[in-house]
Coordinates of C-alpha atoms in Angstrom, one line a residue:
X1 CA -104.5 -27.5 48.5
X2 CA -102.6 -26.6 45.4
X3 CA -105.7 -25.0 44.0
X4 CA -105.5 -22.5 46.8
X5 CA -102.3 -21.3 45.3
X6 CA -104.4 -19.7 42.7
X7 CA -106.5 -18.1 45.4
X8 CA -103.3 -16.3 46.3
X9 CA -103.1 -14.9 42.9
X10 CA -106.8 -14.0 43.1
X11 CA -106.0 -12.0 46.2
X12 CA -103.2 -10.4 44.4
X13 CA -105.5 -9.2 41.6
X14 CA -108.1 -8.2 44.2
X15 CA -105.5 -6.2 46.0
X16 CA -104.4 -4.5 42.8
X17 CA -108.0 -3.7 42.0
X18 CA -108.6 -2.4 45.5
X19 CA -105.8 0.1 45.1
X20 CA -107.3 1.4 41.9
X21 CA -110.4 3.0 43.4
X22 CA -110.5 5.6 40.6
X23 CA -111.3 3.8 37.3
X24 CA -112.2 5.1 33.9
X25 CA -115.9 4.8 34.6
X26 CA -116.1 6.7 37.8
X27 CA -113.8 9.4 36.4
X28 CA -116.4 10.0 33.7
X29 CA -117.9 13.5 34.3
X30 CA -121.3 12.4 33.0
X31 CA -121.4 9.5 35.5
X32 CA -120.2 11.7 38.3
X33 CA -122.8 14.3 37.6
X34 CA -125.5 11.6 37.5
X35 CA -124.4 10.3 40.9
X36 CA -124.3 13.7 42.5
X37 CA -127.8 14.6 41.2
X38 CA -129.2 11.2 42.4
X39 CA -127.8 11.7 45.9
X40 CA -129.6 15.1 46.1
X41 CA -132.9 14.2 44.4
X42 CA -133.0 10.4 45.1
X43 CA -133.8 9.7 41.4
X44 CA -132.0 8.4 38.3
X45 CA -134.2 9.2 35.4
X46 CA -137.6 7.8 36.3
X47 CA -136.3 5.5 39.1
X48 CA -136.5 7.0 42.5
X49 CA -135.3 5.5 45.8
X50 CA -137.2 6.0 49.1
X51 CA -134.0 5.5 51.1
X52 CA -132.5 8.6 49.4
X53 CA -135.0 10.8 51.3
X54 CA -132.9 13.1 53.6
X55 CA -133.7 15.9 56.0
X56 CA -131.9 19.2 55.8
X57 CA -129.1 17.9 58.0
X58 CA -128.5 14.9 55.8
X59 CA -130.1 12.3 58.0
X60 CA -132.5 9.8 56.4
X61 CA -136.1 10.8 57.2
X62 CA -137.3 7.3 57.9
X63 CA -134.1 5.9 59.3
X64 CA -131.9 3.3 57.5
X65 CA -133.9 2.0 54.6
X66 CA -132.8 -1.6 55.0
X67 CA -134.3 -1.7 58.5
X68 CA -137.7 -1.0 56.9
X69 CA -137.5 -4.1 54.7
X70 CA -138.5 -7.6 55.5
X71 CA -135.8 -9.5 57.4
X72 CA -134.8 -11.8 54.5
X73 CA -133.9 -8.7 52.5
X74 CA -132.0 -6.7 55.1
X75 CA -128.7 -8.6 54.4
X76 CA -128.3 -6.6 51.1
X77 CA -127.9 -3.2 52.8
X78 CA -128.0 -1.3 49.5
X79 CA -127.8 2.3 50.6
X80 CA -128.6 5.5 48.6
X81 CA -125.0 5.9 47.3
X82 CA -124.8 2.3 46.2
X83 CA -128.1 2.5 44.3
X84 CA -127.2 5.8 42.7
X85 CA -123.9 4.5 41.5
X86 CA -125.4 1.3 40.2
X87 CA -128.2 2.8 38.1
X88 CA -126.0 5.7 36.9
X89 CA -123.5 3.1 35.8
X90 CA -126.2 1.1 33.9
X91 CA -127.5 4.2 32.2
X92 CA -124.0 5.4 31.3
X93 CA -123.0 2.0 29.9
X94 CA -126.1 2.0 27.7
X95 CA -125.0 5.4 26.3
X96 CA -121.5 4.1 25.7
X97 CA -122.8 1.0 24.0
X98 CA -124.9 3.2 21.7
X99 CA -121.8 5.1 20.8
X100 CA -119.9 1.9 20.0
X101 CA -117.7 2.0 23.1
X102 CA -116.9 -1.1 25.3
X103 CA -117.5 -1.5 29.0
X104 CA -115.2 0.2 31.5
X105 CA -114.7 -0.3 35.2
X106 CA -116.4 1.7 37.9
X107 CA -114.7 2.0 41.3
X108 CA -112.3 -0.8 40.4
X109 CA -115.1 -3.2 39.2
X110 CA -116.7 -4.2 35.9
X111 CA -120.3 -3.2 35.4
X112 CA -122.2 -6.2 36.7
X113 CA -126.0 -6.6 36.6
X114 CA -127.7 -7.5 39.9
X115 CA -130.0 -10.5 40.2
X116 CA -132.3 -10.3 43.2
X117 CA -129.9 -7.9 44.9
X118 CA -126.9 -10.2 44.3
X119 CA -123.9 -8.2 42.9
X120 CA -122.1 -10.9 40.9
X121 CA -124.5 -13.8 40.6
X122 CA -122.4 -16.1 38.5
X123 CA -119.4 -15.7 40.8
X124 CA -121.6 -16.4 43.7
X125 CA -123.0 -19.6 42.0
X126 CA -119.5 -20.9 41.2
X127 CA -118.3 -20.1 44.7
X128 CA -121.2 -22.1 46.1
X129 CA -120.3 -25.0 43.8
X130 CA -116.7 -24.8 45.0
X131 CA -118.0 -24.9 48.5
X132 CA -120.2 -27.9 47.7
X133 CA -117.3 -29.7 46.0
X134 CA -115.0 -29.2 49.0
X135 CA -117.8 -30.5 51.3
X136 CA -118.2 -33.5 49.0
X137 CA -114.4 -34.0 49.0
X138 CA -114.1 -33.8 52.8
X139 CA -117.1 -36.0 53.4
X140 CA -115.8 -38.7 51.1
X141 CA -112.4 -38.5 52.8
X142 CA -114.1 -38.9 56.2
X143 CA -116.1 -41.9 55.0
X144 CA -113.0 -43.5 53.5
X145 CA -111.0 -43.1 56.8
X146 CA -113.5 -44.3 59.3
X147 CA -115.8 -46.7 57.3
X148 CA -113.7 -48.2 54.6
X149 CA -110.1 -48.3 55.8
X150 CA -108.9 -50.3 58.8
X151 CA -108.7 -48.5 62.1
X152 CA -106.5 -48.8 65.1
X153 CA -107.7 -50.4 68.3
X154 CA -108.7 -47.0 69.7
X155 CA -110.8 -46.4 66.5
X156 CA -108.4 -43.8 65.2
X157 CA -107.2 -43.8 61.6
X158 CA -103.8 -45.0 60.7
X159 CA -103.3 -42.1 58.3
X160 CA -101.0 -39.6 60.2
X161 CA -102.4 -36.5 58.5
X162 CA -106.1 -37.2 59.1
X163 CA -106.8 -34.5 61.7
X164 CA -104.8 -32.0 59.7
X165 CA -106.9 -32.6 56.6
X166 CA -110.1 -32.2 58.6
X167 CA -108.9 -28.7 59.6
X168 CA -108.1 -28.1 56.0
X169 CA -111.6 -29.1 55.0
X170 CA -113.2 -26.7 57.5
X171 CA -111.0 -23.8 56.4
X172 CA -111.8 -24.5 52.7
X173 CA -115.6 -24.4 53.4
X174 CA -115.2 -21.2 55.4
X175 CA -113.1 -19.6 52.6
X176 CA -115.6 -20.4 49.8
X177 CA -118.6 -19.4 52.0
X178 CA -117.2 -15.9 52.5
X179 CA -116.2 -15.7 48.8
X180 CA -119.9 -16.3 47.9
X181 CA -121.0 -13.7 50.5
X182 CA -118.4 -11.1 49.2
X183 CA -119.5 -11.5 45.6
X184 CA -123.1 -11.2 46.7
X185 CA -122.4 -7.8 48.4
X186 CA -119.1 -6.0 48.4
X187 CA -118.9 -4.0 51.6
X188 CA -116.1 -3.4 54.1
X189 CA -117.1 -6.2 56.4
X190 CA -117.6 -8.9 53.7
X191 CA -114.3 -7.8 52.0
X192 CA -112.4 -8.3 55.2
X193 CA -114.0 -11.6 56.0
X194 CA -113.3 -12.9 52.5
X195 CA -109.7 -11.7 52.6
X196 CA -109.1 -13.0 56.1
X197 CA -110.6 -16.4 55.3
X198 CA -108.6 -16.8 52.1
X199 CA -105.4 -15.7 53.8
X200 CA -106.0 -18.2 56.7
X201 CA -106.7 -21.0 54.2
X202 CA -103.7 -20.1 52.1
X203 CA -101.4 -20.0 55.1
X204 CA -102.7 -23.3 56.4
X205 CA -102.2 -24.8 53.0
X206 CA -98.6 -23.8 53.1
X207 CA -98.2 -25.5 56.5
X208 CA -99.8 -28.6 55.1
X209 CA -97.5 -28.6 52.1
X210 CA -94.5 -28.4 54.4
X211 CA -95.7 -31.2 56.7
X212 CA -96.7 -33.6 54.0
X213 CA -93.9 -33.0 51.5
X214 CA -91.3 -33.4 54.3
X215 CA -93.2 -36.2 55.9
X216 CA -93.3 -34.5 59.3
X217 CA -95.1 -37.0 61.6
X218 CA -93.7 -36.1 65.1
X219 CA -96.1 -33.8 67.0
X220 CA -93.3 -31.7 68.5
X221 CA -91.8 -31.2 65.1
X222 CA -95.2 -30.2 63.6
X223 CA -95.7 -27.6 66.3
X224 CA -92.2 -26.2 65.7
X225 CA -93.0 -25.8 62.0
X226 CA -96.6 -24.5 62.4
X227 CA -96.2 -22.2 65.4
X228 CA -94.2 -19.3 63.7
X229 CA -96.4 -19.5 60.6
X230 CA -99.6 -19.5 62.7
X231 CA -98.3 -16.5 64.7
X232 CA -97.5 -14.6 61.6
X233 CA -100.9 -15.4 60.0
X234 CA -102.8 -14.3 63.1
X235 CA -100.8 -11.1 63.3
X236 CA -101.4 -10.4 59.6
X237 CA -105.2 -11.0 59.8
X238 CA -105.5 -8.8 62.9
X239 CA -103.5 -6.1 61.1
X240 CA -105.7 -6.0 58.0
X241 CA -108.9 -6.2 60.0
X242 CA -108.2 -3.8 62.9
X243 CA -105.4 -1.5 61.8
X244 CA -105.2 -1.1 58.1
X245 CA -106.3 -3.1 55.0
X246 CA -103.0 -2.6 53.2
X247 CA -103.6 -4.1 49.8
X248 CA -99.9 -3.9 48.8
X249 CA -98.7 -5.6 51.9
X250 CA -101.4 -8.2 51.7
X251 CA -100.4 -8.9 48.1
X252 CA -96.8 -9.6 49.1
X253 CA -97.9 -12.0 51.9
X254 CA -100.2 -13.9 49.5
X255 CA -97.6 -14.1 46.8
X256 CA -94.9 -15.5 49.1
X257 CA -97.2 -18.1 50.6
X258 CA -98.6 -19.1 47.3
X259 CA -95.3 -19.5 45.4
X260 CA -93.8 -21.3 48.4
X261 CA -96.4 -24.0 48.5
X262 CA -96.6 -24.4 44.7
X263 CA -92.8 -25.0 44.6
X264 CA -93.0 -27.5 47.5
X265 CA -95.8 -29.5 45.9
X266 CA -94.2 -29.4 42.5
X267 CA -90.8 -30.6 43.7
X268 CA -92.4 -33.3 45.9
X269 CA -94.5 -34.5 42.9
X270 CA -91.4 -34.7 40.8
X271 CA -89.2 -36.7 43.3
X272 CA -91.7 -38.8 45.1
X273 CA -92.8 -42.3 44.1
X274 CA -96.4 -41.6 45.1
X275 CA -98.8 -43.6 42.9
X276 CA -101.1 -40.6 42.5
X277 CA -98.5 -37.9 41.9
X278 CA -100.0 -37.3 38.4
X279 CA -103.0 -35.8 40.1
X280 CA -100.8 -33.1 41.7
X281 CA -99.5 -32.3 38.2
X282 CA -103.0 -32.0 36.8
X283 CA -104.0 -29.5 39.5
X284 CA -100.8 -27.5 39.1
X285 CA -100.9 -27.3 35.3
X286 CA -104.7 -26.9 35.2
X287 CA -104.5 -24.1 37.7
X288 CA -101.8 -22.4 35.7
X289 CA -103.9 -22.5 32.6
X290 CA -106.9 -21.3 34.5
X291 CA -104.9 -18.4 35.8
X292 CA -104.8 -17.0 32.2
X293 CA -108.4 -16.1 32.8
X294 CA -107.4 -13.8 35.6
X295 CA -104.6 -12.2 33.6
X296 CA -106.9 -11.6 30.6
X297 CA -109.6 -10.1 32.8
X298 CA -112.3 -9.4 30.2
X299 CA -115.5 -7.6 31.0
X300 CA -118.7 -9.5 32.0
X301 CA -120.6 -10.9 29.0
X302 CA -124.1 -9.5 29.1
X303 CA -123.2 -8.1 32.5
X304 CA -122.9 -11.5 34.2
X305 CA -120.0 -13.8 33.2
X306 CA -116.5 -12.3 33.4
X307 CA -113.0 -13.9 33.5
X308 CA -113.0 -14.2 37.3
X309 CA -116.4 -16.0 37.3
X310 CA -114.9 -18.5 34.7
X311 CA -111.9 -18.9 36.9
X312 CA -114.1 -19.9 39.7
X313 CA -115.7 -22.5 37.4
X314 CA -112.4 -24.0 36.5
X315 CA -111.5 -24.6 40.2
X316 CA -114.5 -26.9 40.6
X317 CA -113.0 -29.9 38.7
X318 CA -109.5 -29.2 40.1
X319 CA -111.0 -29.3 43.6
X320 CA -112.5 -32.8 42.9
X321 CA -109.1 -34.0 41.6
X322 CA -107.3 -32.5 44.7
X323 CA -109.5 -34.3 47.2
X324 CA -109.2 -37.5 45.1
X325 CA -105.4 -37.2 45.6
X326 CA -105.9 -36.7 49.4
X327 CA -108.0 -39.9 49.5
X328 CA -105.4 -41.8 47.5
X329 CA -102.7 -40.5 49.9
X330 CA -104.7 -41.8 52.9
X331 CA -105.0 -45.3 51.2
X332 CA -101.3 -45.3 50.2
X333 CA -100.0 -44.4 53.7
X334 CA -102.5 -46.7 55.5
X335 CA -101.4 -49.6 53.3
X336 CA -97.7 -48.9 54.0
X337 CA -98.3 -48.6 57.7
X338 CA -100.2 -51.9 57.8
X339 CA -97.4 -53.7 56.0
X340 CA -94.9 -52.4 58.6
X341 CA -97.1 -53.7 61.5
X342 CA -97.3 -57.2 60.1

């Protein structure tokens, strides 16, 4: 859960990037001229795109190009403007490199090279690995609860937070799935799904940090704690999806939730006598060091590996440690509860 604190900061940086639609690259007159000519002629140098064939009224002659492709390729939805921007960007970066200039951002993003239509292949791969690590963590937690630890007579786990961590596991898988999709293809829909999933996960992580650090076990008390936060999260997600994707406001929401849960877990790790509290510290400190990658934000090496991709890589071992703590917590609480029943 603490590792999702850093997702909050990822959203902050994403929000800041989103507000800076005009970057040095797309402000370049040579690049702008190339895109304008491509959208009229359908060609960038010797590369021409069939989906840039327009009639006099600006409507595609053959209809949306992606509907003419095989079904397994239709998910990309690369349109004429996207391809024109992409290939003009590649050509302009080659020219800049020949002149000894470094990469610049285009429309708020570094110049990545596609692989089989995937926009940021390394980030997609690491997002998928994070998803796999969360699935492994949740599955091992499930097996521990119901096959290794003692159960009550009604076959339910003694661990009071079992069902809450199952929800956490689902939200984590959902968040990383849409992260992979968003890095595969950045469009309005995938952006909103990625943001919404991450905000939901971050908000639920805050709820979990409150319930566990304050040892809230009564169902009525849990509802009283969670209800106002869930209402706010629902309203916020509806707002950014159906009214306005306000990057600044979303940034503020993410920062408050992220900092709040980080403080809660840090204080709890410092005052509790939990035998695995050191794992919390590893995740907090490790995540803090990993965050330096986001602050540094260097351009992608060879067009593939940037700071954000490496940040995704660092969360993989932190996720393993985090789920290890959750399993330890289940064993610790179950052991204590069994001692009280004897």
